[in-house]
Coordinates of C-alpha atoms and ligand atoms in Angstrom, one line a residue:
M9 CA -31.9 5.7 7.4
R10 CA -32.7 2.4 9.3
R11 CA -36.1 2.7 7.1
A12 CA -34.8 3.8 4.0
M13 CA -33.1 0.4 4.6
Y14 CA -36.2 -1.4 5.4
E15 CA -37.4 0.2 2.8
A16 CA -35.6 -0.3 0.0
E17 CA -36.0 -1.6 -3.8
V18 CA -33.9 -4.3 -4.4
G19 CA -33.1 -6.5 -6.7
D20 CA -30.2 -8.8 -8.3
D21 CA -27.4 -6.9 -8.3
V22 CA -25.3 -9.4 -9.9
F23 CA -27.1 -9.5 -13.0
G24 CA -27.5 -5.5 -12.8
E25 CA -30.9 -5.5 -11.8
D26 CA -31.2 -4.0 -7.7
P27 CA -32.6 -0.2 -9.2
T28 CA -30.9 1.4 -5.5
V29 CA -27.8 0.3 -6.7
N30 CA -28.1 1.3 -9.8
R31 CA -28.9 4.7 -8.7
L32 CA -26.5 4.7 -5.6
Q33 CA -23.6 4.2 -8.7
N34 CA -25.2 6.7 -10.9
R35 CA -26.1 9.7 -8.5
I36 CA -21.8 8.9 -7.5
A37 CA -21.2 9.2 -11.4
E38 CA -22.7 12.7 -11.7
L39 CA -21.1 13.8 -8.6
L40 CA -17.9 13.4 -9.2
G41 CA -18.5 14.2 -13.0
K42 CA -18.0 10.4 -13.9
K43 CA -19.4 8.3 -16.5
A44 CA -19.8 5.8 -14.1
A45 CA -19.3 4.1 -11.5
L46 CA -18.7 0.5 -8.9
F47 CA -20.5 -0.2 -5.3
V48 CA -18.0 -1.3 -3.8
P49 CA -17.7 -3.4 0.2
S50 CA -14.8 -0.8 1.6
G51 CA -12.7 2.4 0.9
M52 CA -9.7 -0.4 0.6
M53 CA -11.8 -2.3 -2.9
G54 CA -12.1 0.8 -4.3
N55 CA -8.9 1.9 -3.8
Q56 CA -7.4 -1.8 -6.3
L57 CA -9.3 -1.4 -8.4
G58 CA -7.7 1.9 -9.0
V59 CA -4.7 0.4 -8.9
H60 CA -6.2 -2.8 -11.1
V61 CA -7.1 -1.3 -14.0
H62 CA -4.6 0.8 -14.4
T63 CA -1.4 -1.5 -13.7
R64 CA 0.1 -4.6 -15.2
P65 CA 1.9 -6.8 -12.6
G66 CA 5.9 -5.6 -12.6
D67 CA 4.4 -2.0 -12.8
E68 CA 4.7 0.7 -10.2
V69 CA 2.2 2.9 -8.6
I70 CA 3.6 6.2 -6.4
V71 CA 2.8 6.6 -3.3
E72 CA 3.2 8.5 -0.1
R73 CA 4.2 7.3 2.9
S74 CA 2.4 7.7 4.6
S75 CA -0.8 6.8 2.1
H76 CA -3.9 4.1 3.2
I77 CA -2.1 2.0 0.3
F78 CA 0.9 2.0 1.5
N79 CA -0.2 0.9 4.8
Y80 CA -3.5 0.1 5.7
E81 CA -4.5 -2.1 2.6
S82 CA -2.2 -5.5 4.3
G83 CA -0.1 -5.5 1.1
A84 CA -2.8 -5.8 -1.6
A85 CA -1.3 -4.2 -4.1
G86 CA 1.4 -6.9 -4.0
S87 CA -0.3 -10.0 -4.0
L88 CA -3.4 -9.0 -6.4
S89 CA -2.1 -6.6 -8.8
G90 CA 1.2 -8.0 -8.9
V91 CA 2.7 -4.1 -8.5
T92 CA 5.3 -2.6 -7.2
L93 CA 4.2 0.8 -4.3
H94 CA 7.4 3.4 -5.1
V95 CA 7.1 5.1 -1.5
I96 CA 8.2 8.7 -1.7
D97 CA 8.7 10.9 1.2
G98 CA 6.4 14.1 1.7
T99 CA 5.8 16.5 3.9
R100 CA 2.1 16.6 5.8
G101 CA 1.4 13.6 3.9
Q102 CA 2.4 15.7 0.3
I103 CA 4.9 15.6 -2.4
S104 CA 5.5 18.1 -5.0
E105 CA 6.6 18.2 -8.3
S106 CA 10.5 17.7 -8.1
D107 CA 9.2 14.7 -6.3
L108 CA 6.7 13.2 -8.4
L109 CA 9.7 14.0 -10.7
G110 CA 12.9 11.6 -9.3
A111 CA 10.3 9.2 -8.6
L112 CA 9.5 8.7 -12.6
R113 CA 11.1 6.1 -14.4
H114 CA 12.9 6.2 -17.8
G115 CA 11.8 3.5 -19.3
Y116 CA 14.9 1.6 -19.3
Y117 CA 13.7 -2.4 -20.1
W118 CA 15.3 -3.2 -16.6
E119 CA 13.1 -0.8 -14.7
S120 CA 10.1 -1.2 -13.7
R121 CA 7.1 0.9 -15.9
S122 CA 5.8 3.6 -13.9
R123 CA 2.5 3.6 -14.3
L124 CA -0.1 5.2 -11.5
L125 CA 0.2 7.9 -8.7
C126 CA -2.4 7.7 -6.1
L127 CA -3.3 10.8 -4.4
E128 CA -5.2 10.9 -0.9
N129 CA -7.6 13.9 0.0
T130 CA -8.1 14.6 3.3
L131 CA -4.9 12.8 4.6
N132 CA -6.0 11.0 6.9
K133 CA -1.9 9.8 8.3
A134 CA -1.5 13.8 8.4
G135 CA -4.2 14.3 10.5
G136 CA -6.7 14.8 7.7
V137 CA -5.1 17.3 6.1
I138 CA -6.5 18.8 3.0
Y139 CA -5.2 18.1 -0.2
P140 CA -5.0 21.6 -2.0
L141 CA -6.3 21.5 -5.4
E142 CA -3.6 23.3 -6.9
R143 CA -0.6 21.2 -6.1
M144 CA -2.8 18.1 -6.9
Q145 CA -3.4 20.0 -10.0
A146 CA 0.1 20.2 -11.1
L147 CA 1.1 16.5 -9.5
T148 CA -1.6 15.3 -11.7
R149 CA -0.8 17.3 -15.1
M150 CA 3.0 16.1 -14.9
A151 CA 1.6 12.6 -14.3
R152 CA -0.2 13.1 -17.2
T153 CA 2.2 13.8 -19.1
H154 CA 4.6 11.2 -18.3
G155 CA 1.8 8.9 -19.4
L156 CA 1.3 7.7 -15.6
A157 CA -3.0 7.1 -14.7
T158 CA -4.1 8.7 -11.5
H159 CA -6.1 7.3 -9.1
L160 CA -7.7 9.5 -6.1
D161 CA -8.6 8.2 -2.6
G162 CA -11.4 10.8 -1.9
A163 CA -12.7 7.8 1.7
R164 CA -12.8 11.6 2.9
L165 CA -13.1 13.7 -0.1
W166 CA -16.5 15.0 1.6
N167 CA -15.0 16.5 4.0
A168 CA -12.2 18.5 1.7
S169 CA -15.6 19.6 -0.1
A170 CA -16.9 20.7 3.0
A171 CA -14.4 22.4 4.6
T172 CA -13.0 24.4 1.2
G173 CA -16.1 24.8 -0.2
T174 CA -15.0 23.0 -3.5
P175 CA -16.9 21.1 -4.9
E176 CA -16.2 17.6 -4.8
Q177 CA -16.4 17.1 -9.0
M178 CA -13.6 19.7 -8.7
Y179 CA -11.1 17.6 -7.4
A180 CA -12.5 14.4 -9.2
D181 CA -12.3 16.3 -12.9
L182 CA -8.4 16.2 -11.7
F183 CA -8.1 12.0 -11.5
D184 CA -8.5 9.7 -14.4
T185 CA -10.4 7.3 -11.1
V186 CA -11.4 8.3 -7.7
T187 CA -12.6 6.5 -4.7
V188 CA -15.1 7.7 -2.0
C189 CA -16.2 6.4 1.3
L190 CA -20.2 6.4 2.7
S191 CA -19.2 4.8 5.7
K192 CA -16.7 7.4 6.9
G193 CA -17.7 10.4 7.9
L194 CA -20.9 10.1 5.8
G195 CA -21.5 7.3 8.4
A196 CA -23.6 4.9 6.0
P197 CA -22.9 1.2 7.6
V198 CA -20.9 0.1 4.9
G199 CA -20.3 0.7 1.7
S200 CA -17.9 2.8 -0.6
V201 CA -18.0 3.1 -5.0
F202 CA -15.1 3.7 -7.7
A203 CA -15.9 5.8 -10.3
G204 CA -14.4 6.4 -14.2
T205 CA -14.6 6.1 -17.1
R206 CA -17.3 3.3 -19.0
D207 CA -14.1 1.1 -19.5
Q208 CA -12.7 1.1 -16.5
I209 CA -16.3 0.3 -14.9
E210 CA -16.7 -2.4 -16.9
A211 CA -13.1 -4.0 -16.3
A212 CA -13.8 -3.6 -12.3
H213 CA -16.5 -5.3 -12.1
R214 CA -15.6 -7.5 -13.4
R215 CA -11.9 -7.3 -10.6
R216 CA -14.5 -7.0 -8.1
K217 CA -16.5 -10.2 -9.4
V218 CA -12.9 -12.1 -8.7
L219 CA -12.5 -11.0 -4.9
G220 CA -15.5 -12.6 -4.4
A221 CA -17.9 -9.3 -3.6
G222 CA -20.3 -9.5 -6.3
M223 CA -23.0 -9.0 -3.9
R224 CA -27.4 -10.1 -3.9
Q225 CA -30.0 -7.7 -2.6
A226 CA -26.9 -4.9 -2.2
G227 CA -30.0 -2.3 -2.6
I228 CA -30.6 -2.6 1.4
L229 CA -26.6 -1.4 1.4
A230 CA -26.5 1.0 -1.6
A231 CA -30.3 3.0 0.3
A232 CA -28.3 3.4 3.5
G233 CA -25.2 5.2 1.5
L234 CA -28.1 7.8 -0.8
Y235 CA -29.8 8.5 2.3
A236 CA -26.5 9.5 3.9
L237 CA -25.5 11.8 0.6
R238 CA -28.3 13.6 1.2
Y239 CA -29.1 14.3 4.6
H240 CA -25.0 13.4 6.2
R241 CA -23.0 15.4 4.1
K242 CA -24.0 18.9 5.5
G243 CA -23.0 17.5 8.7
L244 CA -19.5 17.1 8.1
A245 CA -19.2 20.8 8.5
E246 CA -19.7 20.8 12.5
D247 CA -17.9 17.4 12.6
H248 CA -15.2 19.9 11.8
A249 CA -15.9 22.3 14.4
K250 CA -16.6 19.8 16.9
A251 CA -12.7 18.8 16.1
R252 CA -11.4 22.6 16.7
R253 CA -13.6 22.6 19.7
L254 CA -11.2 18.6 20.9
A255 CA -8.1 20.7 19.5
E256 CA -8.6 23.8 21.2
G257 CA -9.3 22.5 24.7
L258 CA -6.0 19.9 24.4
A259 CA -4.3 22.0 23.1
N260 CA -4.5 24.1 26.8
L261 CA -3.0 20.7 27.9
E262 CA 1.0 21.7 28.2
T263 CA 1.1 17.7 28.4
L264 CA 0.8 17.3 24.7
D265 CA 0.9 18.9 21.3
V266 CA -1.8 19.5 19.2
Q267 CA -2.2 19.8 16.0
M268 CA -4.9 21.9 14.8
P269 CA -7.3 20.6 12.7
E270 CA -8.6 21.2 8.9
T271 CA -11.4 18.4 9.4
N272 CA -12.5 16.5 11.6
I273 CA -9.0 14.6 12.3
V274 CA -7.4 15.5 15.5
L275 CA -4.0 14.7 15.5
F276 CA -1.6 15.2 19.3
D277 CA 1.8 13.9 20.5
V278 CA 1.7 13.2 24.5
K279 CA 5.1 15.2 25.0
H280 CA 6.6 12.7 28.1
G281 CA 5.3 8.7 27.6
K282 CA 3.6 7.3 25.6
A283 CA 0.6 7.1 23.5
L284 CA -0.8 3.0 24.6
P285 CA -1.7 3.3 28.4
I286 CA -3.6 6.7 27.9
L287 CA -5.4 5.4 25.8
E288 CA -6.3 2.2 27.5
D289 CA -7.3 4.1 30.1
L290 CA -9.3 6.8 28.4
Q291 CA -10.9 3.1 26.4
R292 CA -12.0 2.3 29.7
A293 CA -14.0 5.5 31.0
G294 CA -15.6 5.9 27.0
V295 CA -13.3 7.3 25.0
A296 CA -12.2 5.6 22.1
M297 CA -9.3 6.9 19.9
V298 CA -6.1 5.4 18.1
P299 CA -2.5 5.4 18.6
F300 CA -0.4 6.8 15.3
A301 CA 2.9 6.4 17.1
P302 CA 4.1 5.6 20.2
N303 CA 3.3 8.9 21.6
T304 CA 1.2 10.2 19.1
I305 CA -2.6 10.0 19.5
R306 CA -5.6 10.4 16.4
A307 CA -9.1 11.4 17.6
T308 CA -11.8 11.2 15.0
T309 CA -15.1 13.0 15.1
H310 CA -18.2 12.2 14.1
R311 CA -21.9 12.6 14.0
D312 CA -23.1 10.6 16.5
L313 CA -21.0 13.3 18.6
T314 CA -22.9 15.7 20.7
M315 CA -20.4 19.1 21.9
G316 CA -22.1 17.9 24.9
D317 CA -19.8 14.3 24.0
I318 CA -16.7 16.3 22.8
D319 CA -16.6 18.1 26.4
R320 CA -17.1 15.2 28.5
A321 CA -13.7 13.9 26.9
L322 CA -11.5 16.9 26.8
G323 CA -12.5 16.6 30.6
L324 CA -11.8 12.5 30.6
I325 CA -8.6 13.6 28.7
R326 CA -7.2 16.0 31.1
R327 CA -7.3 13.2 34.0
V328 CA -5.4 10.6 32.4
A329 CA -3.5 12.8 30.0
G330 CA -2.8 16.3 31.4
K331 CA -0.4 15.1 34.4
V332 CA 2.9 17.0 33.8
N333 CA 5.2 13.2 35.0
Ligands
PLP403 C1 -10.3 4.1 5.8 C2 -9.9 4.4 4.6 C3 -9.7 3.8 3.2 C4 -10.5 2.2 3.2 O1 -11.9 2.3 3.9 P1 -12.2 1.3 4.4 O2 -13.7 1.4 3.8 O3 -12.0 1.3 5.3 O4 -11.8 -0.2 3.9 C5 -8.9 4.3 2.4 N1 -8.4 5.7 2.3 C6 -8.2 6.6 3.6 C7 -7.7 7.2 3.0 C8 -9.3 5.3 4.0 O5 -9.2 6.6 5.7

C-alpha cells in the first residue's frame, strides 16, 4: 500500500485533475451501482454530505438511537445543515416499519418536514450487527412512499457483504446516497467515499469545498483506497473469524457476558464491575479496546492482528477480567 501511494499518479483534484482520485471515485460508483462518487477525508463527512444534499434547514432526519450520525458526529447535522434528528429507539440498532411510520410527520405547517431516513450497515454500536437486507428493503420502500430520501452509512458495508455474500450494490441499490469507508477494516490510512446521482455529487462537491476539504494531490491517499479495495476486501472474512475466536474465548469466562459477533466487532459486558479500570490495565498490557457503556467493552479485530494475537489478548483479558469479584 505504501508503495502504491508512493507511485501514485497525481494532479490537482481541486481542478478535477487527479487521475488516481478520479479512478477511485469511478471505481466506487461502479461498485455501488451509483452514477457518481466523491472522495472525502472521513466517513463522517460522507454522512454529513448525505444529510446536507437531501435536506433544507428545519427538516427532520430519522435515525436510530445508537446510530453513528446521532452519537459520534459532534452534533454536525444540527450545526452544519440546520436539521433536527428524529431519534427512534430500535432493537439492536434496527427499526421496524411501524417505528418508521410512527416517526413520520404529517405535513402540518407547525411541524418540521420528515425528509431523510438514514440507516447504518453494519451497525457499530449494536456490535457489528448486519442490517438484514429484507428489513432495509421494507424501510427504504416505506420511506420513498412517504417522500423521504434515504442515505446509507456504509462505513462497514464491506463487512456486511463479506459476511452475507450479498454484494455491496444490492444494499446500495436501496438508497439514494451511500457512504463507504476505506479507512476502517479495509486498512487505508485516510478516506471515505460518498456516492449518489450526478446532481447529488455536484451538490456534495460544492459542500465539501465549503467545509474546507478541497484536496490537492489527494491521489496519494486515493491510491491507498484503490489498493485496499483490490487486496484487502478478501481479508475481511478472516477478521470475522478472529472476532469469533475472541468471542468464544471470552465466553468461557464466567465474569463476562459476551455477544456472539456477526462481523469484526465483539461486545461484552463485565458482569460485576466497571469497564474503565479493566480497559486501563489492558491498555498497559497492550490490548486496546473501547468502552461502549459503563460496563460494556467493544473489541474490534482487523487485518494487523493474527490469530496468535487474539490468543495472547485472550490470555491477558483472562488475567485482568477473569477474576470473580
Ligand atoms: C467510523 C464510522 C463512521 C465515520 O468514520 P470516520 O472516518 O471516523 O469519520 C461512520 N459511521 C460508522 C458506523 C462508523 O463506524
